[in-house]
Amino acid sequence: MSWVDKLNAYVARSAVGRWFRLEGSGAPVERTGSKFSIELRAGLTIFIAMSYIISTNALILTDSGGTCDCDREEFGATCENDPAYTTCLQRMKLDMITATCAISCMACILMGVLANLPIALAPGMGLNAYFAYTVVGFHGTGKISYENALAAVCIEGIIFFVLSVLGIRQWFARLIPASLKTATGTGIGIYLAFIGLQSSAGIGLITANSSTLVELGGCPPEFRDENNVCTAHHMEGGPMWLGVLGLMLVGTMLLYRLKGAILIGILFIAIISWPRPTPVTYFPYTQAGDEAFAFFKKVVTFHPIKDTLARFHWDLTTGDFWIALITFLYVDILDCTGTMFSMAKFGGYMDERTQDFEGSSMAFLVDSVSITIGSVFGSSPVTAFIESGAGIAEGGRTGITTIVTGIMFFIALFFAPIFASFPPWATGPALIVVGSMMMQGVTQINWHYVGDALPAFITIILIPFGYSIGYGLIAGIGSFVFINTLVFIILKLSRGRIAPPNFDERDDWIGFVTQGGLKQNIPSWMFWLARRNRKPAKALDSDADNVSINDDADVELKQVTVDSRSEHVSHT
């Protein structure tokens, strides 16, 4: 037995092992295949796969202008010509790096300890762009202020917390048809791969095209225009080919089931990309490259939050505020719900009978609390990250994985220059590989019945093409409800005579709802409230009479039993 096996056995037998239900811990329900060393590796893999959020989230939220302002009549609407404003933005960016690390650390540790799930949380991509460019606007040119937008995010978290405590959020999530949940996981897989192929968070193989939207790019960064379109030298970019090499290496290592294959691939490509005088460097000799390399050389640094902590403005009177709040609510609830259920299915936690997963209630509570705490730090909404799939693919099965990710975000508070410098072509291959793994669930969709197949397909294609998990789910649910409601109405009006030829091949979602599935998922407080409201005073008196009658009958029964026993004794 190696020292790693001894460590795994020791941790599994400890209180920690029983709490996280490691294999061999003796817990009532152990997580099959969970070992302490694997959890550590999986947590590190998730962190590296999503470490891009440290710098990316800071850059996007800094574009909102934050708390910075200027004389817009003198310097223009975007204040770009004001030196003091530019200095404030630099301070804002450092604030956001610290805030991103801090809230991600807290959210991941809470998820690991309380929900025992390997699902990492951080400020969500997409939601941060909506926050910065639509709600607040570039450099504060939107309809509501940065401080007012933070108030909307805070209220969103509070609403989510109330819905989670009452069980309504979980109830809604469980009612999503099984085919759409499976389709969501598949769509997220394609979405991950699509991100991994692009230049912003991937290898740069796919770039924009004004005619066909996308094309094979792969050109060096200096040959892309402001719209990220390759103007020349297609498929000649060194970073792109280095990313392809990383993808092939990770795939080969996975073929041989080498432990830590994804993590090794990311680190290998990142280390090659750090030296400057190479054609694949992450720090080219440009202004942006010089600034990034100067930050990288600091290695250890810590910047306390100065301008964005608890900067709320509670103006709830404008219509734009409520539009932003409602948009945050429905996009985030579907985005987070889709990600959590897909990761649970990918990790093998889904209960097919109830269409729920272990720890869902606590996971939703942690998500809502994290959103509110994130707003205090000045961040856009926190959500579950699809990069968690990279850790699950490495074997992560418990909350230890997420705790390790959280600890790494804590370390990143002091080593942000290192962790913010993993190039996208190093992490892109991991996203592509995980996307391929998540595709295997597509075979579980009921492709024989159009009422299930078409909504599932719409969900799959709109998640990556619409660049939103939430919008993909909305389209899938809407088409499912329309098609199947129409079939139900025709069936009822014709008294069962007009039905699709293969109606019996459908996924019986209505049966799940009407034959116990819905009842099992309704929060218990609803039953208590319904029973309480159904019992007027007379009903309560009647209940009391029934109790007394039953008591008398019980006494008579006991008396008969005693008499019969006495008679039996006398006969003996």
XYZ file of C-alpha atoms in Angstrom:
572
model
C 0.000 0.000 0.000
C 1.469 3.360 -1.084
C 1.508 6.462 1.092
C -1.301 7.908 -1.055
C -3.487 4.863 -0.350
C -2.688 5.137 3.359
C -3.620 8.827 3.322
C -6.893 8.070 1.534
C -7.766 5.335 4.022
C -6.870 7.529 7.028
C -8.992 10.464 5.817
C -11.880 8.178 4.873
C -12.027 6.708 8.404
C -11.922 10.157 10.036
C -14.815 12.472 10.858
C -13.983 14.412 7.695
C -14.415 11.295 5.590
C -17.782 10.493 7.178
C -19.036 14.067 6.730
C -18.154 14.100 3.035
C -19.166 10.432 2.595
C -15.880 9.284 1.115
C -15.638 5.691 -0.051
C -14.701 3.500 2.898
C -15.884 6.041 5.489
C -18.766 3.927 6.754
C -21.255 6.719 6.030
C -24.838 5.553 5.355
C -24.563 6.609 1.689
C -20.982 6.707 0.443
C -19.925 8.461 -2.773
C -18.641 5.626 -4.930
C -15.086 6.109 -6.161
C -14.417 9.161 -3.957
C -10.890 9.324 -2.552
C -9.206 12.210 -0.783
C -6.262 12.450 -3.201
C -8.581 12.449 -6.208
C -10.706 15.193 -4.632
C -7.607 17.363 -4.166
C -6.592 16.939 -7.793
C -10.125 17.580 -9.045
C -10.416 20.789 -7.012
C -7.136 22.092 -8.408
C -8.290 21.219 -11.933
C -11.529 23.172 -11.524
C -9.650 26.184 -10.206
C -7.176 26.272 -13.073
C -9.968 25.737 -15.619
C -11.912 28.713 -14.250
C -9.015 30.899 -13.089
C -9.555 33.073 -16.144
C -12.539 34.557 -14.283
C -10.141 36.420 -11.944
C -8.901 38.779 -14.625
C -11.822 38.522 -17.059
C -14.491 39.435 -14.523
C -12.351 42.325 -13.300
C -11.900 43.654 -16.832
C -15.611 43.426 -17.694
C -16.857 45.036 -14.484
C -14.203 47.749 -14.751
C -15.690 48.647 -18.145
C -18.850 49.658 -16.278
C -16.864 52.459 -14.658
C -17.840 51.315 -11.185
C -17.844 54.132 -8.687
C -15.615 56.312 -10.888
C -17.020 59.476 -12.455
C -15.916 62.641 -14.208
C -17.219 65.893 -15.644
C -18.922 64.405 -18.703
C -19.572 67.786 -20.270
C -15.835 68.439 -20.328
C -14.408 64.962 -21.000
C -17.235 63.348 -22.963
C -19.830 60.677 -22.161
C -17.271 57.908 -21.532
C -14.690 60.040 -19.649
C -11.844 58.392 -21.580
C -9.856 61.626 -21.804
C -9.819 62.236 -18.052
C -6.501 61.102 -16.455
C -8.081 60.971 -12.978
C -10.860 58.732 -14.317
C -8.285 56.390 -15.881
C -6.444 56.161 -12.557
C -9.705 55.391 -10.790
C -10.407 52.600 -13.301
C -7.009 51.022 -12.573
C -7.869 51.012 -8.862
C -11.318 49.614 -9.709
C -9.738 46.733 -11.654
C -7.562 45.772 -8.678
C -10.620 46.000 -6.402
C -12.483 43.622 -8.710
C -9.608 41.114 -8.790
C -9.680 40.984 -4.998
C -13.498 40.846 -4.919
C -13.646 38.037 -7.486
C -11.144 35.919 -5.542
C -12.821 36.617 -2.197
C -16.416 35.864 -3.191
C -15.380 32.804 -5.220
C -13.437 31.504 -2.215
C -16.368 31.916 0.172
C -18.971 30.560 -2.249
C -16.954 27.443 -3.128
C -16.169 26.605 0.500
C -19.815 27.057 1.514
C -20.925 24.815 -1.354
C -18.418 22.138 -0.385
C -19.069 22.137 3.363
C -22.859 22.522 3.353
C -24.024 20.904 0.095
C -21.166 18.380 -0.362
C -21.147 18.880 -4.132
C -18.197 19.382 -6.535
C -19.841 22.404 -8.142
C -17.827 25.630 -8.022
C -19.353 29.110 -7.810
C -18.016 32.459 -9.002
C -19.303 35.658 -10.652
C -20.945 34.409 -13.821
C -19.818 35.164 -17.340
C -22.654 36.594 -19.399
C -24.354 38.015 -16.343
C -21.332 40.224 -15.702
C -21.422 41.425 -19.320
C -25.151 42.180 -19.050
C -24.457 44.019 -15.784
C -21.578 46.071 -17.235
C -22.653 46.817 -20.801
C -26.461 46.815 -20.680
C -27.544 47.786 -17.163
C -24.773 50.198 -16.114
C -23.378 50.780 -19.603
C -19.805 51.289 -20.749
C -18.207 53.736 -18.312
C -21.569 54.455 -16.730
C -23.457 55.424 -19.894
C -26.424 53.140 -19.068
C -29.765 54.004 -17.545
C -28.987 53.166 -13.912
C -25.864 53.684 -11.827
C -23.364 51.035 -10.744
C -24.485 51.416 -7.123
C -28.145 51.017 -8.089
C -27.330 47.895 -10.135
C -25.592 46.390 -7.090
C -28.801 46.961 -5.120
C -30.696 44.987 -7.779
C -28.210 42.111 -7.465
C -28.541 42.166 -3.658
C -32.353 42.027 -3.862
C -32.083 39.181 -6.383
C -30.058 37.152 -3.880
C -32.582 37.831 -1.110
C -35.494 36.769 -3.342
C -33.628 33.589 -4.312
C -32.949 32.865 -0.628
C -36.643 33.153 0.264
C -37.647 30.973 -2.702
C -35.032 28.382 -1.699
C -36.090 28.321 1.964
C -39.718 27.828 0.928
C -38.686 25.088 -1.509
C -40.284 26.841 -4.490
C -37.035 27.159 -6.435
C -36.283 23.439 -6.034
C -39.884 22.534 -6.885
C -39.708 24.501 -10.117
C -36.373 22.928 -11.058
C -37.634 19.376 -10.493
C -40.649 19.942 -12.724
C -38.446 20.524 -15.781
C -39.021 17.451 -18.016
C -36.283 14.817 -17.864
C -35.565 15.110 -21.596
C -34.874 18.837 -21.223
C -32.561 18.270 -18.260
C -30.579 15.767 -20.310
C -30.607 18.133 -23.282
C -29.338 20.947 -21.069
C -26.289 18.892 -20.117
C -25.601 18.104 -23.770
C -26.085 21.744 -24.779
C -23.719 22.862 -22.033
C -21.165 20.371 -23.379
C -21.333 21.965 -26.845
C -21.307 25.404 -25.202
C -18.130 24.513 -23.296
C -16.454 23.204 -26.436
C -17.516 26.328 -28.360
C -15.965 28.539 -25.684
C -12.826 26.400 -25.747
C -12.501 26.887 -29.504
C -12.739 30.685 -29.379
C -9.996 33.154 -28.594
C -11.430 34.848 -25.486
C -11.268 31.717 -23.305
C -9.971 29.077 -25.699
C -7.429 28.128 -28.343
C -8.571 30.643 -30.985
C -9.427 28.135 -33.704
C -12.847 29.743 -34.259
C -13.071 33.495 -34.848
C -15.761 35.906 -36.008
C -16.798 36.467 -39.613
C -19.021 39.290 -40.847
C -20.793 37.053 -43.394
C -21.015 33.627 -41.772
C -20.761 34.742 -38.107
C -17.919 32.272 -37.450
C -15.037 30.772 -39.418
C -11.789 28.890 -38.996
C -9.438 31.577 -37.750
C -6.320 30.582 -35.914
C -4.446 33.723 -36.928
C -1.930 35.472 -34.646
C -3.559 38.119 -32.401
C -1.924 40.993 -34.312
C -3.848 39.996 -37.446
C -7.301 40.334 -35.852
C -9.308 43.530 -36.175
C -11.418 45.198 -33.480
C -14.265 42.724 -34.161
C -11.943 39.737 -33.656
C -12.017 38.890 -37.376
C -8.850 37.391 -38.867
C -7.649 39.718 -41.622
C -4.755 37.494 -42.749
C -2.587 34.490 -41.882
C -5.444 32.093 -41.125
C -4.390 28.928 -39.256
C -0.874 30.315 -38.769
C -1.109 31.434 -35.147
C 1.403 29.818 -32.817
C -0.871 29.972 -29.740
C -3.655 28.222 -31.657
C -1.402 25.317 -32.632
C -0.044 25.144 -29.091
C -3.648 24.835 -27.900
C -4.271 22.047 -30.432
C -1.157 20.289 -29.108
C -2.553 20.596 -25.578
C -5.869 19.110 -26.727
C -4.133 16.135 -28.363
C -1.912 15.559 -25.322
C -4.857 15.640 -22.902
C -6.828 13.283 -25.148
C -3.924 10.833 -25.339
C -3.350 10.895 -21.580
C -7.069 10.299 -20.970
C -6.930 7.362 -23.385
C -4.347 5.748 -21.107
C -6.344 6.850 -18.021
C -3.437 8.855 -16.668
C -4.445 10.511 -13.404
C -4.510 14.290 -13.579
C -4.440 14.349 -17.390
C -6.422 17.592 -17.715
C -4.401 19.358 -15.010
C -1.090 18.231 -16.523
C -2.153 19.471 -19.951
C -3.141 22.917 -18.646
C 0.088 23.390 -16.668
C 2.288 22.138 -19.529
C 0.877 24.595 -22.073
C 0.827 27.499 -19.581
C 4.505 27.079 -18.645
C 5.510 27.006 -22.331
C 3.534 30.243 -22.884
C 5.096 32.324 -20.101
C 8.605 33.101 -21.514
C 8.486 36.315 -23.577
C 10.824 35.910 -26.572
C 8.774 33.143 -28.226
C 6.040 33.189 -30.916
C 3.597 31.564 -28.468
C 4.156 33.880 -25.509
C 1.241 35.140 -23.447
C 3.152 38.416 -22.961
C 3.902 39.904 -26.408
C 5.897 43.121 -26.719
C 2.857 45.384 -26.888
C 1.385 47.850 -24.411
C -1.124 45.274 -23.179
C 1.573 42.582 -23.099
C 3.944 44.827 -21.155
C 1.243 45.631 -18.579
C 0.328 41.963 -18.202
C 3.985 40.943 -17.817
C 4.592 43.683 -15.250
C 1.671 42.342 -13.230
C 2.911 38.751 -13.704
C 6.378 39.632 -12.359
C 4.915 40.830 -9.079
C 4.147 37.168 -8.239
C 2.926 38.025 -4.724
C 0.679 41.009 -4.090
C -2.484 41.898 -2.194
C -4.798 44.817 -2.904
C -7.480 45.633 -0.304
C -10.851 46.698 -1.692
C -11.074 50.497 -1.541
C -13.947 51.752 -3.682
C -16.538 49.003 -4.253
C -17.334 47.569 -0.825
C -21.049 47.886 0.085
C -21.677 50.745 -2.329
C -25.468 50.424 -2.652
C -27.954 53.007 -3.861
C -31.482 51.913 -2.960
C -33.480 53.758 -5.594
C -36.303 51.334 -6.470
C -38.526 53.861 -8.222
C -37.308 53.572 -11.820
C -38.650 51.109 -14.350
C -35.133 50.345 -15.583
C -34.207 49.105 -12.108
C -37.053 46.569 -12.121
C -36.292 45.472 -15.679
C -32.703 44.771 -14.621
C -33.845 42.918 -11.473
C -36.356 40.735 -13.343
C -33.775 39.945 -16.036
C -31.212 38.962 -13.401
C -33.834 36.760 -11.741
C -35.058 34.693 -14.666
C -31.706 34.388 -16.461
C -29.829 33.459 -13.300
C -32.409 30.980 -12.002
C -32.462 29.084 -15.305
C -28.713 29.418 -15.858
C -27.795 28.173 -12.387
C -30.509 25.504 -12.351
C -29.442 24.138 -15.726
C -25.776 24.054 -14.722
C -26.374 22.388 -11.348
C -28.666 19.687 -12.715
C -26.314 19.008 -15.626
C -23.285 18.713 -13.333
C -25.286 16.454 -10.985
C -26.240 14.194 -13.887
C -22.664 14.221 -15.196
C -21.400 13.249 -11.731
C -24.038 10.545 -11.253
C -26.029 12.225 -8.442
C -29.368 12.481 -10.218
C -32.297 10.490 -8.806
C -34.262 9.459 -11.899
C -37.398 8.771 -9.824
C -37.714 12.241 -8.297
C -35.681 14.109 -10.941
C -33.696 15.713 -8.132
C -30.136 15.411 -6.834
C -28.694 15.046 -3.361
C -28.001 18.362 -1.656
C -30.058 20.439 -4.098
C -31.829 22.501 -1.425
C -28.607 23.483 0.318
C -26.915 24.142 -3.042
C -29.632 26.629 -4.006
C -29.387 28.302 -0.581
C -25.614 28.651 -0.919
C -26.059 30.123 -4.399
C -28.540 32.739 -3.154
C -26.388 33.725 -0.157
C -23.353 34.010 -2.436
C -25.219 36.360 -4.784
C -26.012 38.704 -1.908
C -22.484 38.573 -0.468
C -21.074 39.158 -3.963
C -23.113 42.335 -4.315
C -21.575 43.594 -1.057
C -18.144 43.145 -2.648
C -19.297 45.052 -5.712
C -19.714 42.081 -8.054
C -22.357 40.973 -10.541
C -24.397 37.807 -9.712
C -22.573 34.659 -8.610
C -23.582 31.392 -10.271
C -22.541 27.756 -10.734
C -19.694 27.271 -13.210
C -19.815 24.755 -16.030
C -16.032 24.374 -15.673
C -16.902 22.222 -12.645
C -17.238 19.455 -15.210
C -13.447 19.425 -15.569
C -13.116 18.457 -11.903
C -15.890 15.875 -12.128
C -14.127 14.391 -15.154
C -10.979 14.114 -12.993
C -12.958 12.082 -10.447
C -14.265 14.767 -8.069
C -17.357 13.462 -6.290
C -17.689 15.367 -2.993
C -17.566 18.831 -1.526
C -13.847 18.414 -0.777
C -13.272 19.175 -4.458
C -15.052 22.523 -4.165
C -13.335 23.356 -0.876
C -9.961 22.877 -2.561
C -11.103 25.201 -5.349
C -12.145 27.758 -2.722
C -8.782 27.486 -0.953
C -7.037 28.082 -4.275
C -9.090 31.253 -4.762
C -7.956 32.332 -1.284
C -4.319 31.737 -2.267
C -5.019 33.669 -5.474
C -5.771 36.719 -3.321
C -2.012 36.908 -2.749
C -0.764 35.194 -5.953
C -3.205 36.768 -8.387
C -0.404 37.694 -10.844
C 0.304 33.987 -11.396
C -3.233 32.626 -11.469
C -4.525 35.458 -13.637
C -1.855 34.644 -16.228
C -2.973 31.235 -17.461
C -3.424 31.791 -21.206
C -6.786 30.862 -22.739
C -5.136 28.388 -25.133
C -3.945 26.450 -22.041
C -7.411 26.121 -20.470
C -9.327 25.855 -23.776
C -8.372 22.195 -24.393
C -9.820 21.241 -20.999
C -13.160 22.841 -21.916
C -13.246 20.982 -25.246
C -12.461 17.634 -23.602
C -15.108 18.104 -20.904
C -17.600 19.135 -23.593
C -16.989 15.856 -25.396
C -17.576 13.930 -22.166
C -20.887 15.698 -21.559
C -22.161 14.689 -24.998
C -22.648 11.068 -23.937
C -25.996 11.902 -22.305
C -27.556 12.711 -25.700
C -28.365 9.009 -26.195
C -30.729 9.129 -23.200
C -33.068 11.617 -24.902
C -36.263 10.104 -26.297
C -35.627 10.760 -30.004
C -38.563 8.530 -31.065
C -41.280 10.991 -29.991
C -41.189 14.454 -31.567
C -42.904 16.030 -28.552
C -39.808 15.183 -26.511
C -37.144 15.231 -29.237
C -37.793 18.651 -30.810
C -37.817 20.680 -27.525
C -34.684 18.810 -26.444
C -32.960 19.598 -29.749
C -33.983 23.260 -29.536
C -32.478 23.394 -26.033
C -29.251 21.762 -27.225
C -28.644 24.112 -30.150
C -29.776 27.371 -28.540
C -27.536 27.067 -25.480
C -24.310 27.415 -27.520
C -25.722 29.430 -30.441
C -27.630 31.809 -28.160
C -24.597 31.872 -25.840
C -26.865 31.435 -22.821
C -27.938 28.416 -20.785
C -30.968 30.343 -19.528
C -32.270 31.303 -22.959
C -31.753 27.768 -24.243
C -33.852 26.396 -21.386
C -36.556 29.010 -21.938
C -36.829 27.999 -25.601
C -36.914 24.299 -24.719
C -39.538 24.654 -22.001
C -41.674 26.946 -24.157
C -41.671 24.581 -27.137
C -42.307 21.563 -24.886
C -45.309 23.224 -23.245
C -46.766 24.437 -26.560
C -46.464 21.136 -28.448
C -47.597 18.854 -25.656
C -50.403 21.144 -24.479
C -51.770 21.223 -28.026
C -51.612 17.416 -28.211
C -53.374 17.178 -24.836
C -56.176 19.534 -25.920
C -56.759 17.648 -29.180
C -56.751 14.368 -27.267
C -59.371 15.607 -24.811
C -61.610 17.265 -27.413
C -61.612 14.098 -29.531
C -62.171 11.921 -26.438
C -58.961 10.045 -27.098
C -59.642 9.269 -30.770
C -57.042 11.673 -32.265
C -53.586 10.975 -30.893
C -50.075 10.852 -32.382
C -49.325 7.380 -33.833
C -46.490 6.771 -31.361
C -48.131 8.530 -28.400
C -47.243 5.592 -26.136
C -43.509 6.194 -26.760
C -43.500 9.613 -25.092
C -41.767 10.361 -21.799
C -44.746 10.386 -19.479
C -44.125 13.743 -17.808
C -47.841 14.142 -17.037
C -47.752 10.760 -15.326
C -44.769 11.883 -13.276
C -46.704 14.980 -12.187
C -50.068 13.321 -11.494
C -48.941 9.979 -10.063
C -46.726 11.046 -7.204
C -43.760 12.821 -8.762
C -45.279 16.261 -8.258
C -46.574 15.455 -4.782
C -43.164 14.232 -3.651
C -41.564 17.467 -4.788
C -44.077 19.913 -3.312
C -42.570 21.613 -0.246
C -43.945 20.103 2.984
C -45.014 23.507 4.325
C -47.575 23.737 1.512
C -49.268 20.536 2.711
C -49.237 21.800 6.301
C -50.771 25.116 5.242
C -53.419 23.392 3.097
C -54.439 21.048 5.933
C -54.585 23.931 8.397
C -56.806 26.028 6.119
C -59.163 23.105 5.451
C -60.031 22.585 9.148
C -62.694 25.025 10.447
C -63.898 24.987 14.047
C -66.674 22.413 13.420
C -64.222 20.070 11.752
C -61.945 20.345 14.758
C -64.874 19.505 17.111
C -65.734 16.530 14.939
C -62.135 15.364 15.153
C -62.311 15.602 18.934
C -65.514 13.470 18.983
C -63.842 10.875 16.793
C -60.916 10.703 19.176
C -63.168 10.074 22.202
C -65.135 7.396 20.354
C -61.939 5.686 19.313
C -60.672 5.867 22.898
C -63.862 4.170 24.179
C -63.603 1.493 21.538
C -60.015 0.899 22.517
C -60.994 0.471 26.181
C -63.744 -2.013 25.226
C -61.284 -3.974 23.094
C -58.805 -4.183 25.964
C -61.609 -5.327 28.308
C -62.657 -8.103 25.903
C -59.043 -9.209 25.625
C -58.672 -9.390 29.409
C -61.952 -11.312 29.790
C -60.985 -13.807 27.126
C -57.599 -14.378 28.749
C -59.304 -14.941 32.167
C -61.696 -17.421 30.605
C -58.799 -19.274 28.993
C -56.990 -19.492 32.358
C -60.092 -20.877 34.122
C -60.495 -23.566 31.451
C -56.885 -24.569 31.912
